[in-house]
Every structure is written in C-alpha cells, then in structure tokens.
Short mmCIF file of C-alpha atoms in Angstrom, two decimals:
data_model
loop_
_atom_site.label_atom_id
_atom_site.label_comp_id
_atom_site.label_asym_id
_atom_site.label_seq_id
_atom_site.Cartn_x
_atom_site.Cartn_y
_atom_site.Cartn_z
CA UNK A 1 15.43 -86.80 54.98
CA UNK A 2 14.13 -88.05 51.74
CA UNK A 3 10.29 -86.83 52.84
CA UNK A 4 12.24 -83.23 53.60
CA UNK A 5 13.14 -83.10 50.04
CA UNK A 6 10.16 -83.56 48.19
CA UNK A 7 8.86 -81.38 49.88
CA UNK A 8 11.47 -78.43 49.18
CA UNK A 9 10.73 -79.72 45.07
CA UNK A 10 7.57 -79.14 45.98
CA UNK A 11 7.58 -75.41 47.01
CA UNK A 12 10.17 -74.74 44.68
CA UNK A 13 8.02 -75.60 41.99
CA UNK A 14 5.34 -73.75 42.91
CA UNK A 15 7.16 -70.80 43.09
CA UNK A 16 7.86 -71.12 39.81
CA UNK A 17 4.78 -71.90 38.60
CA UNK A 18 3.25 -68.60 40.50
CA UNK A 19 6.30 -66.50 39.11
CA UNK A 20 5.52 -67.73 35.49
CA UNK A 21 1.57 -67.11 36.12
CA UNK A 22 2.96 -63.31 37.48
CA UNK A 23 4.98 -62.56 33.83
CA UNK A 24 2.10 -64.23 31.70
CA UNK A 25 -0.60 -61.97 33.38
CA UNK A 26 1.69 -58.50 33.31
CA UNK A 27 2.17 -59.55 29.69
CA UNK A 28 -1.41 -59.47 29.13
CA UNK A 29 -2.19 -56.73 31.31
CA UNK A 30 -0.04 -54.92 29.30
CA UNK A 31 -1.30 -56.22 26.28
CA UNK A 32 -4.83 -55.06 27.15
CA UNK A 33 -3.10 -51.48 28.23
CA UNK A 34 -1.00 -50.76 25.25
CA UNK A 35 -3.19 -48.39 22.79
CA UNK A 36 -4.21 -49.82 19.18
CA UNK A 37 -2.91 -48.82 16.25
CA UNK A 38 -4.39 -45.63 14.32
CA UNK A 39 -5.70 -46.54 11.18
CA UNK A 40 -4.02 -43.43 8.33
CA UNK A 41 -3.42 -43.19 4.98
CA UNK A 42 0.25 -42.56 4.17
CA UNK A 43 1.25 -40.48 1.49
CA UNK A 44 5.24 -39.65 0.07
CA UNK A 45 6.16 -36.53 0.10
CA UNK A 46 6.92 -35.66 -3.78
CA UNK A 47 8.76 -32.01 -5.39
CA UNK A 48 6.78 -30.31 -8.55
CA UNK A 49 7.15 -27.04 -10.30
CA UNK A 50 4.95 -24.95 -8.62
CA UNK A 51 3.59 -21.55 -10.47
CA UNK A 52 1.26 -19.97 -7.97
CA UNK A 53 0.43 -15.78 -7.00
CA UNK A 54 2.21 -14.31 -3.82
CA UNK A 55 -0.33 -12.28 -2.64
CA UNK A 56 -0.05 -8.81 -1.00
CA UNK A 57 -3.12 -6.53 0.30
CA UNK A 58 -3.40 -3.32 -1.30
CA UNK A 59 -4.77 0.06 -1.64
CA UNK A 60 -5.99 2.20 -4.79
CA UNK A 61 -4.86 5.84 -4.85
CA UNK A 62 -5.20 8.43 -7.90
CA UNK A 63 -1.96 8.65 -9.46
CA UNK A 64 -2.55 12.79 -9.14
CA UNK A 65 -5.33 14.63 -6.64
CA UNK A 66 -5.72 18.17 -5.42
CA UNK A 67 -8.22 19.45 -3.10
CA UNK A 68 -9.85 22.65 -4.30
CA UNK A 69 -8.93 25.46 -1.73
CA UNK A 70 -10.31 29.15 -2.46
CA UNK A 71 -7.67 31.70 -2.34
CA UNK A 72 -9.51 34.64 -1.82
CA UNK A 73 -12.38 34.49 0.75
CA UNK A 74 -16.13 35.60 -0.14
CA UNK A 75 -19.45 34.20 -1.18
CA UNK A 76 -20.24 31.55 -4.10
CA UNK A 77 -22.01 32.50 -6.49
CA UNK A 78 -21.50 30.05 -9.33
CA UNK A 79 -20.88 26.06 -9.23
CA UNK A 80 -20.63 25.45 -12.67
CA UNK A 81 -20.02 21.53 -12.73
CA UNK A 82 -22.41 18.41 -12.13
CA UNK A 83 -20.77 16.05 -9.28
CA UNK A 84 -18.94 13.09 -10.01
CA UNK A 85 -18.70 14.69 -13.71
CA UNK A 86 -15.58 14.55 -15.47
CA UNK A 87 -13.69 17.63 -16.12
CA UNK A 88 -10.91 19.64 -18.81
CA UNK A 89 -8.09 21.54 -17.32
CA UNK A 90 -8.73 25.06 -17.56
CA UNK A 91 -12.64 24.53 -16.61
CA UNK A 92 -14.61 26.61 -14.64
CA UNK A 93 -15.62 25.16 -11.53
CA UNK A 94 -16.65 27.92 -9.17
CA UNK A 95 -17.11 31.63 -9.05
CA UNK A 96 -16.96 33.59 -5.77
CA UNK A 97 -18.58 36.87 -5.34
CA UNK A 98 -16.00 39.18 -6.91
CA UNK A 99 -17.47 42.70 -6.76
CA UNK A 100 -15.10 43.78 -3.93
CA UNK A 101 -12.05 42.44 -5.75
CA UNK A 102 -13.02 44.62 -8.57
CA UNK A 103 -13.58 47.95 -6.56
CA UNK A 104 -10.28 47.17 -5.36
CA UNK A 105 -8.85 46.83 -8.77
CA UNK A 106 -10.64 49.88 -10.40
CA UNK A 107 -9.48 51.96 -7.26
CA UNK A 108 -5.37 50.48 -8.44
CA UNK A 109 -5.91 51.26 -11.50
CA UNK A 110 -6.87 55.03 -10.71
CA UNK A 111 -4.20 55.27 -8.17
CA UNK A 112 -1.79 54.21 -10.90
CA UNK A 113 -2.93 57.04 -12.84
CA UNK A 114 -2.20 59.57 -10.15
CA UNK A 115 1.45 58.55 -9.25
CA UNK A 116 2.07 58.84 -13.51
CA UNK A 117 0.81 61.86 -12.97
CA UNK A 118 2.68 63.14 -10.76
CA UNK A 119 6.15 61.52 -12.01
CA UNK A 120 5.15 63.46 -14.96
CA UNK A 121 5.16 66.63 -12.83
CA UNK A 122 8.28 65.89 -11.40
CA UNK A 123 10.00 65.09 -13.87
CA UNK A 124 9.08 68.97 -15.98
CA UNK A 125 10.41 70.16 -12.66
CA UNK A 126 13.45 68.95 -12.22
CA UNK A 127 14.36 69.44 -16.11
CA UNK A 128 13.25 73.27 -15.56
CA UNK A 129 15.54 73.34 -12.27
CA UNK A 130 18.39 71.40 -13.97
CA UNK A 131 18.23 74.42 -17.26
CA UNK A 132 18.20 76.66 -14.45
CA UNK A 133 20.89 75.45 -12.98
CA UNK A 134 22.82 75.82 -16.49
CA UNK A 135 23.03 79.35 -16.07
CA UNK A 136 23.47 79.52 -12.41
CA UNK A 137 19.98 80.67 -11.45
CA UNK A 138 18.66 78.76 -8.84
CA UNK A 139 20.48 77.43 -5.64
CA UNK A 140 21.77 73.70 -5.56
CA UNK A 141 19.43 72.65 -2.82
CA UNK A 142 16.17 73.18 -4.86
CA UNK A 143 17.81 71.57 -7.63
CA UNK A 144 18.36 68.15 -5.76
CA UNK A 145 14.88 68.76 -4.17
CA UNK A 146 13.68 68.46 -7.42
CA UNK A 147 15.31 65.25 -8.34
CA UNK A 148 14.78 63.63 -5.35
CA UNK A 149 11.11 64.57 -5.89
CA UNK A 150 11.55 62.71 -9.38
CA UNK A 151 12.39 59.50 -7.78
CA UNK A 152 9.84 59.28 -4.57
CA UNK A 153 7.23 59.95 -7.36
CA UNK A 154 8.69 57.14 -9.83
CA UNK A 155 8.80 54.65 -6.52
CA UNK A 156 5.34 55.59 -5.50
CA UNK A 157 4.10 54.72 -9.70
CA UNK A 158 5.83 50.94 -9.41
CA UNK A 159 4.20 50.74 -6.00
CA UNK A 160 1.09 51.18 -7.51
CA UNK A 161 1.53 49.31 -10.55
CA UNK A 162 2.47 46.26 -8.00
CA UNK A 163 -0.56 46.90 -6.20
CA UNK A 164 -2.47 46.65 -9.79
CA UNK A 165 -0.73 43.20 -10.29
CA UNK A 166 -1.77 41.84 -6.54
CA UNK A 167 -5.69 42.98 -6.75
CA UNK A 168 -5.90 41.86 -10.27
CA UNK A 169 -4.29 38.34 -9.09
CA UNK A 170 -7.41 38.73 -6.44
CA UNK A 171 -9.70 38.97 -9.22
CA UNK A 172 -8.65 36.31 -11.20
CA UNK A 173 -8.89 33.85 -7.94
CA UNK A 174 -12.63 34.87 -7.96
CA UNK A 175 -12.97 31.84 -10.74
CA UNK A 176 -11.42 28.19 -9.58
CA UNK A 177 -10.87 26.05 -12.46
CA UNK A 178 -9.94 22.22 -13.11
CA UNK A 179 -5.94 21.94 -13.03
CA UNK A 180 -5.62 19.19 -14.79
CA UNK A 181 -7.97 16.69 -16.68
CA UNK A 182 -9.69 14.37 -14.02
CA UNK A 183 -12.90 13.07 -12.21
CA UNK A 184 -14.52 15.88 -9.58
CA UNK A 185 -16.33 14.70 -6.80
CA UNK A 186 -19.21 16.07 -4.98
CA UNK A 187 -19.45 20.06 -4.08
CA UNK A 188 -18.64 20.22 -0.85
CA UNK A 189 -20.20 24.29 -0.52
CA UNK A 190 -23.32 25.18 -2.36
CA UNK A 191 -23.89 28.46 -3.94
CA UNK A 192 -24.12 31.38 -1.45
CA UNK A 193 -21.43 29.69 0.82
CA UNK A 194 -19.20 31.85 2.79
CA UNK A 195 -15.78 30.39 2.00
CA UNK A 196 -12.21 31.23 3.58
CA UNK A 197 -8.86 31.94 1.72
CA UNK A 198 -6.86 28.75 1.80
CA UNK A 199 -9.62 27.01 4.59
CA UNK A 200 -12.59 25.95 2.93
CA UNK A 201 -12.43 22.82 0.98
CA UNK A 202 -14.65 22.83 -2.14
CA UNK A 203 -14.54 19.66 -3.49
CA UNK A 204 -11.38 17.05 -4.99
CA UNK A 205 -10.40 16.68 -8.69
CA UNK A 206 -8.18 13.37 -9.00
CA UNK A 207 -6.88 11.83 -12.36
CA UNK A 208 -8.77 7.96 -13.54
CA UNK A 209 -7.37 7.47 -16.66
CA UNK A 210 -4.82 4.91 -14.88
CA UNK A 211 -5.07 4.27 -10.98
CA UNK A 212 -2.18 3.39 -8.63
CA UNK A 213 -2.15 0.55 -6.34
CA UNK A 214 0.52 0.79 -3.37
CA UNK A 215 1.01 -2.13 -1.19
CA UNK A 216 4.04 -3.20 1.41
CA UNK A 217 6.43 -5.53 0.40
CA UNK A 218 9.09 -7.40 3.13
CA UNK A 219 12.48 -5.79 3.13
CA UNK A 220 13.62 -9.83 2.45
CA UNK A 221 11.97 -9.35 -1.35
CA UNK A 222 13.37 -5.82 -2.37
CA UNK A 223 15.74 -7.79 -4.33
CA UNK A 224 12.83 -9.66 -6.22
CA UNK A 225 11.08 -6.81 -6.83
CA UNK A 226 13.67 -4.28 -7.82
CA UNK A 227 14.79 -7.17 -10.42
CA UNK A 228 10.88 -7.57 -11.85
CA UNK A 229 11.10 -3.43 -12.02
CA UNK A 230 14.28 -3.62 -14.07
CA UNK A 231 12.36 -6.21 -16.14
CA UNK A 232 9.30 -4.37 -16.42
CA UNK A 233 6.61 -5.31 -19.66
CA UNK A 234 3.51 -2.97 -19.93
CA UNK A 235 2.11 -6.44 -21.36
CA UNK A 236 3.06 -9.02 -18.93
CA UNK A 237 0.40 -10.34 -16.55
CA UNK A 238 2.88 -10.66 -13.86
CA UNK A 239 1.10 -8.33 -11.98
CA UNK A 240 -2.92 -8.95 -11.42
CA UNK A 241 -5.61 -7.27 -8.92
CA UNK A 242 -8.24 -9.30 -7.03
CA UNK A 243 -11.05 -7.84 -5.18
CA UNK A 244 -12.22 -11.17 -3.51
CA UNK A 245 -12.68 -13.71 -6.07
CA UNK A 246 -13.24 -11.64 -8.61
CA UNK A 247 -9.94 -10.96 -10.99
CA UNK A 248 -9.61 -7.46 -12.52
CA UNK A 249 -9.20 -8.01 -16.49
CA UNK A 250 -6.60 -5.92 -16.58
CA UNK A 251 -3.02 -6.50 -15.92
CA UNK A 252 -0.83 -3.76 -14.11
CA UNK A 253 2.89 -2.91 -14.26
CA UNK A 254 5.54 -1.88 -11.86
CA UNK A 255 5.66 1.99 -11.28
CA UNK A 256 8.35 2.33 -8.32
CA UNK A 257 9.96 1.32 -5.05
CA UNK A 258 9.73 3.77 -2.44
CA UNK A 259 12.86 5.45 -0.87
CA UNK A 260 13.24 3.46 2.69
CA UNK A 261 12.07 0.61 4.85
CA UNK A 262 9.17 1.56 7.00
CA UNK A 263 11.27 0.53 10.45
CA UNK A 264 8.27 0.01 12.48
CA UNK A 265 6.53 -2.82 9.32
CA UNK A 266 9.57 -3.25 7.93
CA UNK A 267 8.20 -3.04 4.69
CA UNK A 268 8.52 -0.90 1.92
CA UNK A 269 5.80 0.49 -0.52
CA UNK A 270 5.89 -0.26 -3.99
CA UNK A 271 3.49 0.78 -6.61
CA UNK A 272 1.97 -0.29 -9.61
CA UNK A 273 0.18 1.52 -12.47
CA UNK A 274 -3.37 -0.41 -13.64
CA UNK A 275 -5.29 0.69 -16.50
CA UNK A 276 -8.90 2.29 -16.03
CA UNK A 277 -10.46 1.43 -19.16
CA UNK A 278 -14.05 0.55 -18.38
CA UNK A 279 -13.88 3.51 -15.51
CA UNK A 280 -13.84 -0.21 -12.92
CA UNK A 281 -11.24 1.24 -10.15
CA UNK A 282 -12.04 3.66 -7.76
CA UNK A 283 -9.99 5.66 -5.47
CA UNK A 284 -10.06 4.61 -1.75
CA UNK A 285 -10.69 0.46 -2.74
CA UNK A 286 -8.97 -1.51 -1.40
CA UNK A 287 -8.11 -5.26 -2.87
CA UNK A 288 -5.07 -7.82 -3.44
CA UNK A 289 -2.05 -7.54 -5.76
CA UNK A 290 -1.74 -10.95 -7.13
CA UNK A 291 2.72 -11.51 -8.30
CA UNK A 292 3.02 -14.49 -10.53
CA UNK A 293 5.86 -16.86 -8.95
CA UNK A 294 7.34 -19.03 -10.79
CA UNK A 295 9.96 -21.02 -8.87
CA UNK A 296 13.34 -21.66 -10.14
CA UNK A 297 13.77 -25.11 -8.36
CA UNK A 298 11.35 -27.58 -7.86
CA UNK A 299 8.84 -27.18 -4.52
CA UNK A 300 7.69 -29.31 -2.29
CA UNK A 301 4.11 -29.58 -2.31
CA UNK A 302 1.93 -31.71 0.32
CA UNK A 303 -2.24 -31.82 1.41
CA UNK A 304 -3.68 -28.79 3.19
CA UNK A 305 -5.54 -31.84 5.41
CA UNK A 306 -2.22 -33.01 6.03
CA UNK A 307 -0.86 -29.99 8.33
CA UNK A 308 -2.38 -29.16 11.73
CA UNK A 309 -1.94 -25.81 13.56
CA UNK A 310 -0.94 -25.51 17.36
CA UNK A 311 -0.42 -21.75 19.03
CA UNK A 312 -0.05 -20.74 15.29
CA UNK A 313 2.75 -23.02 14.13
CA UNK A 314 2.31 -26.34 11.55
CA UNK A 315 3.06 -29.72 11.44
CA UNK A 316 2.89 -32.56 10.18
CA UNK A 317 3.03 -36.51 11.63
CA UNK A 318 6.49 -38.02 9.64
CA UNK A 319 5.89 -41.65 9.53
CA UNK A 320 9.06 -43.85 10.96
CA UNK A 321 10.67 -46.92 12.54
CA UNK A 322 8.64 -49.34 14.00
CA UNK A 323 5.19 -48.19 12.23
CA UNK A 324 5.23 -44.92 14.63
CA UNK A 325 4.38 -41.07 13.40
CA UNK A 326 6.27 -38.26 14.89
CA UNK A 327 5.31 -35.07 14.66
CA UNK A 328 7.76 -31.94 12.84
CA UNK A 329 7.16 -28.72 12.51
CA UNK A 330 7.27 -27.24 8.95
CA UNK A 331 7.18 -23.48 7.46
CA UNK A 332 4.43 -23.60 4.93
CA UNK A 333 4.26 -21.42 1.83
CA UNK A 334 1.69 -20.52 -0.84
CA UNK A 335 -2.10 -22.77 -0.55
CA UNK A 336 -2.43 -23.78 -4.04
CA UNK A 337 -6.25 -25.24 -3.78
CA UNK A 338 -6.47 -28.46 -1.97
CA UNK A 339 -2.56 -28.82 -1.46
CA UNK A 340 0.21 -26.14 0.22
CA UNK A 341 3.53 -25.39 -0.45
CA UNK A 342 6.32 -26.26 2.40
CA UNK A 343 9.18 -23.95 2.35
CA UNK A 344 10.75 -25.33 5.33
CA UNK A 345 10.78 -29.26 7.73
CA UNK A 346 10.48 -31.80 4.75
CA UNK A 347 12.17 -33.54 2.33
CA UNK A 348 11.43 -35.72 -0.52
CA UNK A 349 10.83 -39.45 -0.28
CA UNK A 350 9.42 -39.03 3.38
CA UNK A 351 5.89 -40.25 4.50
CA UNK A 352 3.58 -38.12 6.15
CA UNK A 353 0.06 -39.22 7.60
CA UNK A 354 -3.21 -37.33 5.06
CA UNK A 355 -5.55 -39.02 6.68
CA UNK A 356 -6.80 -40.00 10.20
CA UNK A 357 -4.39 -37.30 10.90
CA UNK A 358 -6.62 -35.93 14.23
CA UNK A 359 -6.13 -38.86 16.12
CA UNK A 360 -2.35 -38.74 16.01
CA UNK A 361 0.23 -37.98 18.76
CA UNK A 362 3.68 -38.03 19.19
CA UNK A 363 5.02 -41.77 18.88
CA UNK A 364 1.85 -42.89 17.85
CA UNK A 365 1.67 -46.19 16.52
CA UNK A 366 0.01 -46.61 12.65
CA UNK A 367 -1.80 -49.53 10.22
CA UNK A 368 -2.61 -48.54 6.78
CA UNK A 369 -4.46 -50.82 4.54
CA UNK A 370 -1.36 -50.89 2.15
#
C-alpha cells in the first residue's frame, strides 16, 4: 500500500511539472508572437488663430464684349484698325462696299420727289373741285374723287419718305464702328470679303480697363459672401488672384452674387471686379481667387505628415490606454504650409502619432523616446 502511494505522488507530480512546462512555453511562444512596439513621435494636438486664403478656381471675362456682326451684306472694302489695337467709341472699323446702298438711296430720294409732286397736283385739284362745288358746278362724285385722290397721293409721299429713312439706315451700316471704348482683336475677314447681314463675324471689341473674374461659390457660404458684399472696400485685400504661384499685385472687390443656385453644382457665381492697370489680365485666363479667412474662434491646427488618406478620406492614429494608437477619421480644412487645418474628429489636449506614422494600424502598440 505504502509503495502504491509514492507512486501516485509520483505521477501527480509530474503532471504538474509538465502542465507548468505547457503555460511557461505558451507564455513564451506568445511572447515571441506578440508584435513590438512602433517606435513614433507623439505630438498634442494644440488650437491657434489661423488666418489663411479659401481658395476658389476662377475664370476672367471682360466686364462688356460685342462681336462685330455686319448688318447689311456686301464686300469689304476698308479695315481701318491694326489688330489687338485699342479703340474710341465712334471709330471706324470697317467699310463695306456701299455703292448699291447708295443707288438705292438716290433712287428714294427721287421717288420722294415724285409722290410731292403729285400730292401737289392733287391737292390744286381738289381745291378747284371743292370752289366748284361752291357754286354747284360739278357733281359730288368727282368732288370726293378728288379728295380721295389727295390722300392716296399724301400716303404714297410718307411711304416714300419711310423708304428714304430705311435705305439711308442701309447706307449708314456700310461703316461699322467701335461701340464703346475697348481692346479689338484680330480681323476675322480681310478686305474684299463677302460678308452676310447679321452672319459674318468680323472681329470682338471687349472693355480692359477693369476685368471680371467669376467663380462658384457653395450654396453653404452665400451667407459669408453676401455679408463681405455688404461690407465691400475698393481697398481691402480681402480679395487676391493667383495664377500658380504667382500673386496678381492687385487686389479685387466684390461686384455681385448671381440670381440662383446652379442645381446641378450647387453653386452659385459670384463676381469680382480687378483692376487692369499694367494691361496684366486677359480675357479667357483662367486662375484662383484667393478670400482672406480670418476665423472667429480659435482652429485646430495639426502636421500635414500627420494625416493619411484611404479611398479619399483622412485620419489620423489618436494615441490611448495602454500605449496603443487608434485610428479616427477627421474632416480637414485649409493646408497652411507644412501643417493643415482640421475642421472636424479632434479635440484639444489629444495625442496624435507625426512620426513613424506608416507603420501604424489599428490598436497598434507605441514607444516614444519621451
């Protein structure tokens, strides 16, 4: 009996001893399985007053433009402009060949001349029926001929004095001249053209003197905008034009804000007016409106290197419990250099990873050198 129980001790005790071998080897196994820790730099997330430029692309139109249409058709014979010149209202631009317009005129005018002749006729007629008719020597009938006479004659004169007024309006559009003050661009017909009334385009006069730039805003920032148009300064350099990294020395000003929301963008235009001193703008550029923001309350502003991008969304690995990162999503706003604003996902007095920041995952562990 006694040998029967030593040797139950004895397998008892080996089972424990294989059992504690068991844990002490999963315990390393798992040691040897568990990832290390990522080596980052931490960084707390701090507010600032930011001032920065929303920035909206845009397009440069001539504040006033007309293309130059002939109104009568016929041959040029005069271009009396160099291209890309700047013009006067009232200048001559082009002549088309006019002779035919002039017959016609000349012919009006002697046709004219005829019906007063004839009114003139008609009118000693009917005062030599109407004495006759005084003394009861002629019948009725002839007298009302007579008048009636009178008036198809005095018809058939303003007839022809309308017909003066529409051949001599011919005439005149024979010469096309500037209709306002402006830059012309190149001749599109040479001289000896065959142009069409109200077809042919000759060429485009458009104003430079100031240049508009329209661009869309969001529907969310009427509000903004109507307020800076209520507020508007011809002086302030609220409003600024880029054309890459190159900043237009000019300031602009608010002009308007169009009528409705484009439903498809929903956007609306809005337009400012920009100075074209040193003859810089052009119509048809295109560049970036530049709007000053200053924020009313502070913004929090973090690393660009700090933010990663998946399937076009952000974020950023928060630093927690147990020296692990998670990763949040965060709306980001302006990029002001080397840092960004975020609008949205943090608050102040959190830790985010700036550094080592690609070899994070969700619930990864972390060891800074602080």
């Amino acid at each position: 009996m006694y040998s029967n129980l030593i040797h139950y001790f004895t397998v008892a005790l080996s089972i424990v001893l294989l059992t504690s071998c068991d844990k002490k080897e999963e315990q390393k196994s798992a040691a040897q399985q568990a990832p290390p820790a990522v080596p980052v730099t931490l960084e707390e997330v701090t507010t600032t007053d930011a001032v920065y430029y929303d920035e909206y692309p845009a397009s440069i139109t001539p504040l006033n433009q007309v293309e130059l249409r002939p109104q009568v058709s016929g041959f040029i014979t005069g271009v009396h402009f160099q291209d890309g010149a700047r013009v006067k209202k009232g200048q001559l631009l082009y002549s088309i060949d006019a002779q035919l317009y002039s017959a016609n005129y000349e012919q009006a005018v002697a046709n004219l001349k005829v019906q007063e002749a004839n009114v003139n006729k008609a009118q000693k007629d009917a005062d030599r029926y109407h004495e006759l008719d005084k003394n009861d020597a002629v019948a009725k009938q002839l007298v009302d001929n007579a008048d009636a006479a009178l008036e198809v004659a005095k018809k058939q004169a303003e007839a022809a004095k309308a017909n003066i007024s529409a051949v001599s309006t011919s005439v005149r559009y024979t010469k096309v001249f500037a209709p306002f003050d402006g830059i012309i661009g190149i001749s599109l017909v040479k001289a000896g053209a065959a142009v069409s009334a109200g077809q042919t385009v000759l060429n485009t006069v458009s104003t430079d003197g100031q240049l508009a730039v329209d661009f869309g805003v969001d529907q969310k920032e009427i509000y903004r905008f109507t307020t800076l148009l209520k507020n508007n300064r011809s002086k302030d350099s609220t409003f600024t034009l880029a054309f890459g990294r190159d900043i237009y020395p000019y300031p602009g000003k608010i002009q308007l804000i169009d009528r409705a929301v484009d439903p498809q963008t929903g956007t609306i235009k809005t337009r400012l007016i920009f100075p074209n001193r040193d003859n810089l703008l052009r119509a048809g550029m295109t560049g970036t409106v530049r709007v000053l923001n200053r924020a009313s309350t502070k913004s929090i502003v973090i690393p660009y290197k700090a933010v990663t991008e998946q399937l076009g969304e952000f974020f950023v690995y928060v630093a927690g419990d147990s020296s692990k990162v998670s990763q949040r999503r965060i709306v980001p706003g302006q990029s002001l250099g080397t840092t960004i604003i975020v609008k949205e996902g943090l608050k102040e007095g959190e830790k985010i990873a700036v550094e080592g920041v690609q070899n994070l995952r969700e619930g990864s562990v972390v060891k800074t050198d602080k």
